[in-house]
Amino acid sequence: NAGVTQTPKFQVLKTGQSMTLQCAQDMNHNSMYWYRQDPGMGLRLIYYSASEGTTDKGEVPNGYNVSRLNKREFSLRLESAAPSQTSVYFCASSLKKTSGGHNEQFFGPGTRLTVL
Amino acid sequence: DAKTTQPPSMDCAEGRAANLPCNHSTISGNEYVYWYRQIHSQGPQYIIHGLKNNETNEMASLIITEDRKSSTLILPHATLRDTAVYYCIVRPYFGNEKLTFGTGTRLTIIP
């Protein structure tokens, strides 16, 4: 099992350009997440998807859109990149149980994005 | 969700036990304490979690005080590979599965 994979690993954009960050998981998880991490900071949730076909905003959604393409894939799109979006982006997935309880998130290796 | 407070940094000698404290004084009865770590800008990795009892797994032990207002993560025999940022996170048992990361504790293992 590859776990959570992210592409690309690195990307440099110019202000105003658009791009899509891809994330896929092979663990049959129902929930998926996008976080960003700025230097010296903890991770902040951008968007999450509790199941295929549903998405919800997290703490810092402005400037981003997401698509839960199917159960495996969850993409993050920057329509018009800004220097403030320079960050490391992490995708994660988890198996949410309706009965509650333990829910471990598995993280991908990250995408390092620089916006000039 | 309850907020957590952790020291920004700690050092520990290799081979010794590393004890990382976390304060979560506003935790409610249905909230777990979770610990994750992040090694050198990799994606965070789950370590352990607990509700009110002490827990142990192959990576670490978690000691939660009786009033549940604080906890300590113990790495029993720290190695250089344990150098990382450690995050203490509180999340509800039901419903909200989102994790709220603070700035964590940067643990440095000294050879």
Short mmCIF file of N, CA and C in Angstrom, two decimals, chain B residues 21-89:
data_model
loop_
_atom_site.label_atom_id
_atom_site.label_comp_id
_atom_site.label_asym_id
_atom_site.label_seq_id
_atom_site.Cartn_x
_atom_site.Cartn_y
_atom_site.Cartn_z
N PRO B 21 5.39 17.48 28.17
CA PRO B 21 4.14 17.85 28.84
C PRO B 21 3.17 18.58 27.92
N CYS B 22 1.91 18.51 28.28
CA CYS B 22 0.87 19.24 27.56
C CYS B 22 -0.21 19.63 28.56
N ASN B 23 -0.61 20.87 28.48
CA ASN B 23 -1.70 21.36 29.32
C ASN B 23 -2.95 21.52 28.48
N HIS B 24 -4.05 20.95 28.95
CA HIS B 24 -5.36 21.08 28.25
C HIS B 24 -6.43 21.27 29.30
N SER B 25 -6.33 22.36 30.02
CA SER B 25 -7.16 22.58 31.21
C SER B 25 -8.64 22.74 30.90
N THR B 26 -9.00 23.04 29.65
CA THR B 26 -10.41 23.22 29.31
C THR B 26 -11.00 22.00 28.61
N ILE B 27 -10.33 20.87 28.69
CA ILE B 27 -10.81 19.65 28.03
C ILE B 27 -12.15 19.22 28.63
N SER B 28 -13.02 18.72 27.78
CA SER B 28 -14.31 18.25 28.27
C SER B 28 -14.31 16.72 28.31
N GLY B 29 -15.34 16.18 28.96
CA GLY B 29 -15.35 14.76 29.25
C GLY B 29 -15.36 13.85 28.03
N ASN B 30 -15.81 14.35 26.90
CA ASN B 30 -15.89 13.50 25.71
C ASN B 30 -14.79 13.80 24.71
N GLU B 31 -13.69 14.35 25.17
CA GLU B 31 -12.59 14.69 24.27
C GLU B 31 -11.37 13.82 24.54
N TYR B 32 -10.78 13.33 23.43
CA TYR B 32 -9.56 12.57 23.48
C TYR B 32 -8.36 13.51 23.55
N VAL B 33 -7.23 12.96 24.05
CA VAL B 33 -5.93 13.59 23.88
C VAL B 33 -5.16 12.77 22.85
N TYR B 34 -4.71 13.43 21.80
CA TYR B 34 -3.93 12.80 20.74
C TYR B 34 -2.53 13.39 20.71
N TRP B 35 -1.58 12.56 20.32
CA TRP B 35 -0.22 13.05 20.05
C TRP B 35 0.18 12.62 18.65
N TYR B 36 0.71 13.59 17.92
CA TYR B 36 1.31 13.36 16.61
C TYR B 36 2.72 13.94 16.64
N ARG B 37 3.57 13.49 15.75
CA ARG B 37 4.88 14.10 15.61
C ARG B 37 5.18 14.34 14.13
N GLN B 38 6.07 15.30 13.88
CA GLN B 38 6.44 15.65 12.52
C GLN B 38 7.96 15.71 12.47
N ILE B 39 8.52 14.78 11.71
CA ILE B 39 9.96 14.68 11.59
C ILE B 39 10.40 15.46 10.37
N HIS B 40 11.19 16.49 10.59
CA HIS B 40 11.86 17.24 9.52
C HIS B 40 10.96 17.53 8.32
N SER B 41 9.81 18.19 8.57
CA SER B 41 8.93 18.65 7.49
C SER B 41 8.25 17.53 6.72
N GLN B 42 8.33 16.30 7.21
CA GLN B 42 7.51 15.24 6.63
C GLN B 42 6.07 15.44 7.09
N GLY B 43 5.15 14.65 6.58
CA GLY B 43 3.79 14.69 7.08
C GLY B 43 3.74 14.20 8.52
N PRO B 44 2.85 14.77 9.33
CA PRO B 44 2.73 14.30 10.72
C PRO B 44 2.40 12.83 10.80
N GLN B 45 2.79 12.23 11.92
CA GLN B 45 2.60 10.81 12.15
C GLN B 45 1.92 10.63 13.49
N TYR B 46 0.89 9.83 13.52
CA TYR B 46 0.18 9.51 14.76
C TYR B 46 1.10 8.75 15.71
N ILE B 47 1.03 9.09 17.01
CA ILE B 47 1.81 8.36 18.01
C ILE B 47 0.89 7.56 18.92
N ILE B 48 -0.03 8.25 19.58
CA ILE B 48 -0.82 7.60 20.62
C ILE B 48 -1.99 8.50 20.96
N HIS B 49 -3.02 7.93 21.58
CA HIS B 49 -4.12 8.74 22.05
C HIS B 49 -4.68 8.13 23.32
N GLY B 50 -5.47 8.92 24.07
CA GLY B 50 -6.09 8.41 25.28
C GLY B 50 -7.29 9.25 25.65
N LEU B 51 -8.17 8.65 26.46
CA LEU B 51 -9.36 9.36 26.92
C LEU B 51 -9.19 9.74 28.39
N LYS B 52 -9.00 8.74 29.25
CA LYS B 52 -8.76 9.06 30.66
C LYS B 52 -7.78 8.10 31.32
N ASN B 53 -7.57 6.95 30.70
CA ASN B 53 -6.60 6.01 31.25
C ASN B 53 -5.24 6.21 30.62
N ASN B 54 -4.21 5.78 31.33
CA ASN B 54 -2.87 5.80 30.75
C ASN B 54 -2.81 4.77 29.62
N GLU B 55 -2.03 5.08 28.60
CA GLU B 55 -1.93 4.21 27.44
C GLU B 55 -0.47 3.98 27.09
N THR B 56 -0.21 2.82 26.53
CA THR B 56 1.15 2.49 26.06
C THR B 56 1.03 1.74 24.74
N ASN B 57 1.91 2.07 23.82
CA ASN B 57 2.05 1.27 22.60
C ASN B 57 3.53 1.12 22.30
N GLU B 58 3.83 0.63 21.12
CA GLU B 58 5.23 0.33 20.80
C GLU B 58 6.06 1.59 20.65
N MET B 59 5.43 2.72 20.49
CA MET B 59 6.18 3.96 20.31
C MET B 59 6.36 4.74 21.59
N ALA B 60 5.32 4.78 22.43
CA ALA B 60 5.35 5.72 23.54
C ALA B 60 4.33 5.33 24.60
N SER B 61 4.39 6.07 25.72
CA SER B 61 3.37 5.98 26.76
C SER B 61 2.73 7.34 26.93
N LEU B 62 1.45 7.32 27.29
CA LEU B 62 0.71 8.55 27.54
C LEU B 62 0.16 8.51 28.94
N ILE B 63 0.52 9.49 29.74
CA ILE B 63 0.03 9.59 31.10
C ILE B 63 -0.90 10.79 31.17
N ILE B 64 -2.16 10.55 31.55
CA ILE B 64 -3.16 11.62 31.67
C ILE B 64 -3.49 11.78 33.14
N THR B 65 -3.44 13.01 33.64
CA THR B 65 -3.74 13.22 35.05
C THR B 65 -5.19 12.88 35.36
N GLU B 66 -5.46 12.65 36.62
CA GLU B 66 -6.79 12.21 37.01
C GLU B 66 -7.86 13.23 36.65
N ASP B 67 -7.54 14.52 36.76
CA ASP B 67 -8.51 15.56 36.40
C ASP B 67 -8.52 15.83 34.90
N ARG B 68 -7.67 15.16 34.16
CA ARG B 68 -7.58 15.23 32.69
C ARG B 68 -7.15 16.60 32.18
N LYS B 69 -6.63 17.45 33.03
CA LYS B 69 -6.26 18.78 32.59
C LYS B 69 -4.85 18.85 32.02
N SER B 70 -4.09 17.80 32.14
CA SER B 70 -2.76 17.77 31.55
C SER B 70 -2.36 16.34 31.25
N SER B 71 -1.36 16.20 30.39
CA SER B 71 -0.86 14.88 30.05
C SER B 71 0.62 14.96 29.74
N THR B 72 1.26 13.80 29.74
CA THR B 72 2.68 13.71 29.42
C THR B 72 2.90 12.57 28.44
N LEU B 73 3.58 12.86 27.37
CA LEU B 73 4.00 11.83 26.42
C LEU B 73 5.40 11.39 26.83
N ILE B 74 5.59 10.09 26.94
CA ILE B 74 6.89 9.56 27.34
C ILE B 74 7.46 8.70 26.22
N LEU B 75 8.64 9.07 25.74
CA LEU B 75 9.41 8.22 24.83
C LEU B 75 10.46 7.55 25.70
N PRO B 76 10.36 6.26 25.97
CA PRO B 76 11.14 5.66 27.04
C PRO B 76 12.64 5.64 26.83
N HIS B 77 13.09 5.44 25.63
CA HIS B 77 14.53 5.40 25.34
C HIS B 77 14.77 6.19 24.05
N ALA B 78 14.92 7.47 24.20
CA ALA B 78 14.96 8.34 23.02
C ALA B 78 16.16 8.04 22.14
N THR B 79 15.94 8.05 20.84
CA THR B 79 17.01 7.92 19.87
C THR B 79 17.06 9.19 19.02
N LEU B 80 18.12 9.31 18.24
CA LEU B 80 18.28 10.49 17.40
C LEU B 80 17.11 10.63 16.43
N ARG B 81 16.52 9.49 16.04
CA ARG B 81 15.41 9.54 15.10
C ARG B 81 14.13 10.09 15.72
N ASP B 82 14.14 10.27 17.05
CA ASP B 82 12.97 10.86 17.71
C ASP B 82 13.01 12.39 17.68
N THR B 83 14.06 12.97 17.16
CA THR B 83 14.11 14.43 17.00
C THR B 83 13.00 14.85 16.04
N ALA B 84 12.09 15.69 16.53
CA ALA B 84 10.89 16.03 15.76
C ALA B 84 10.12 17.12 16.50
N VAL B 85 9.07 17.60 15.87
CA VAL B 85 8.10 18.46 16.55
C VAL B 85 6.93 17.58 16.98
N TYR B 86 6.56 17.68 18.24
CA TYR B 86 5.50 16.86 18.82
C TYR B 86 4.28 17.73 19.10
N TYR B 87 3.14 17.28 18.60
CA TYR B 87 1.90 18.03 18.74
C TYR B 87 0.94 17.29 19.67
N CYS B 88 0.43 18.00 20.64
CA CYS B 88 -0.61 17.51 21.53
C CYS B 88 -1.93 18.12 21.05
N ILE B 89 -2.93 17.29 20.80
CA ILE B 89 -4.17 17.76 20.18
C ILE B 89 -5.34 17.15 20.93
#
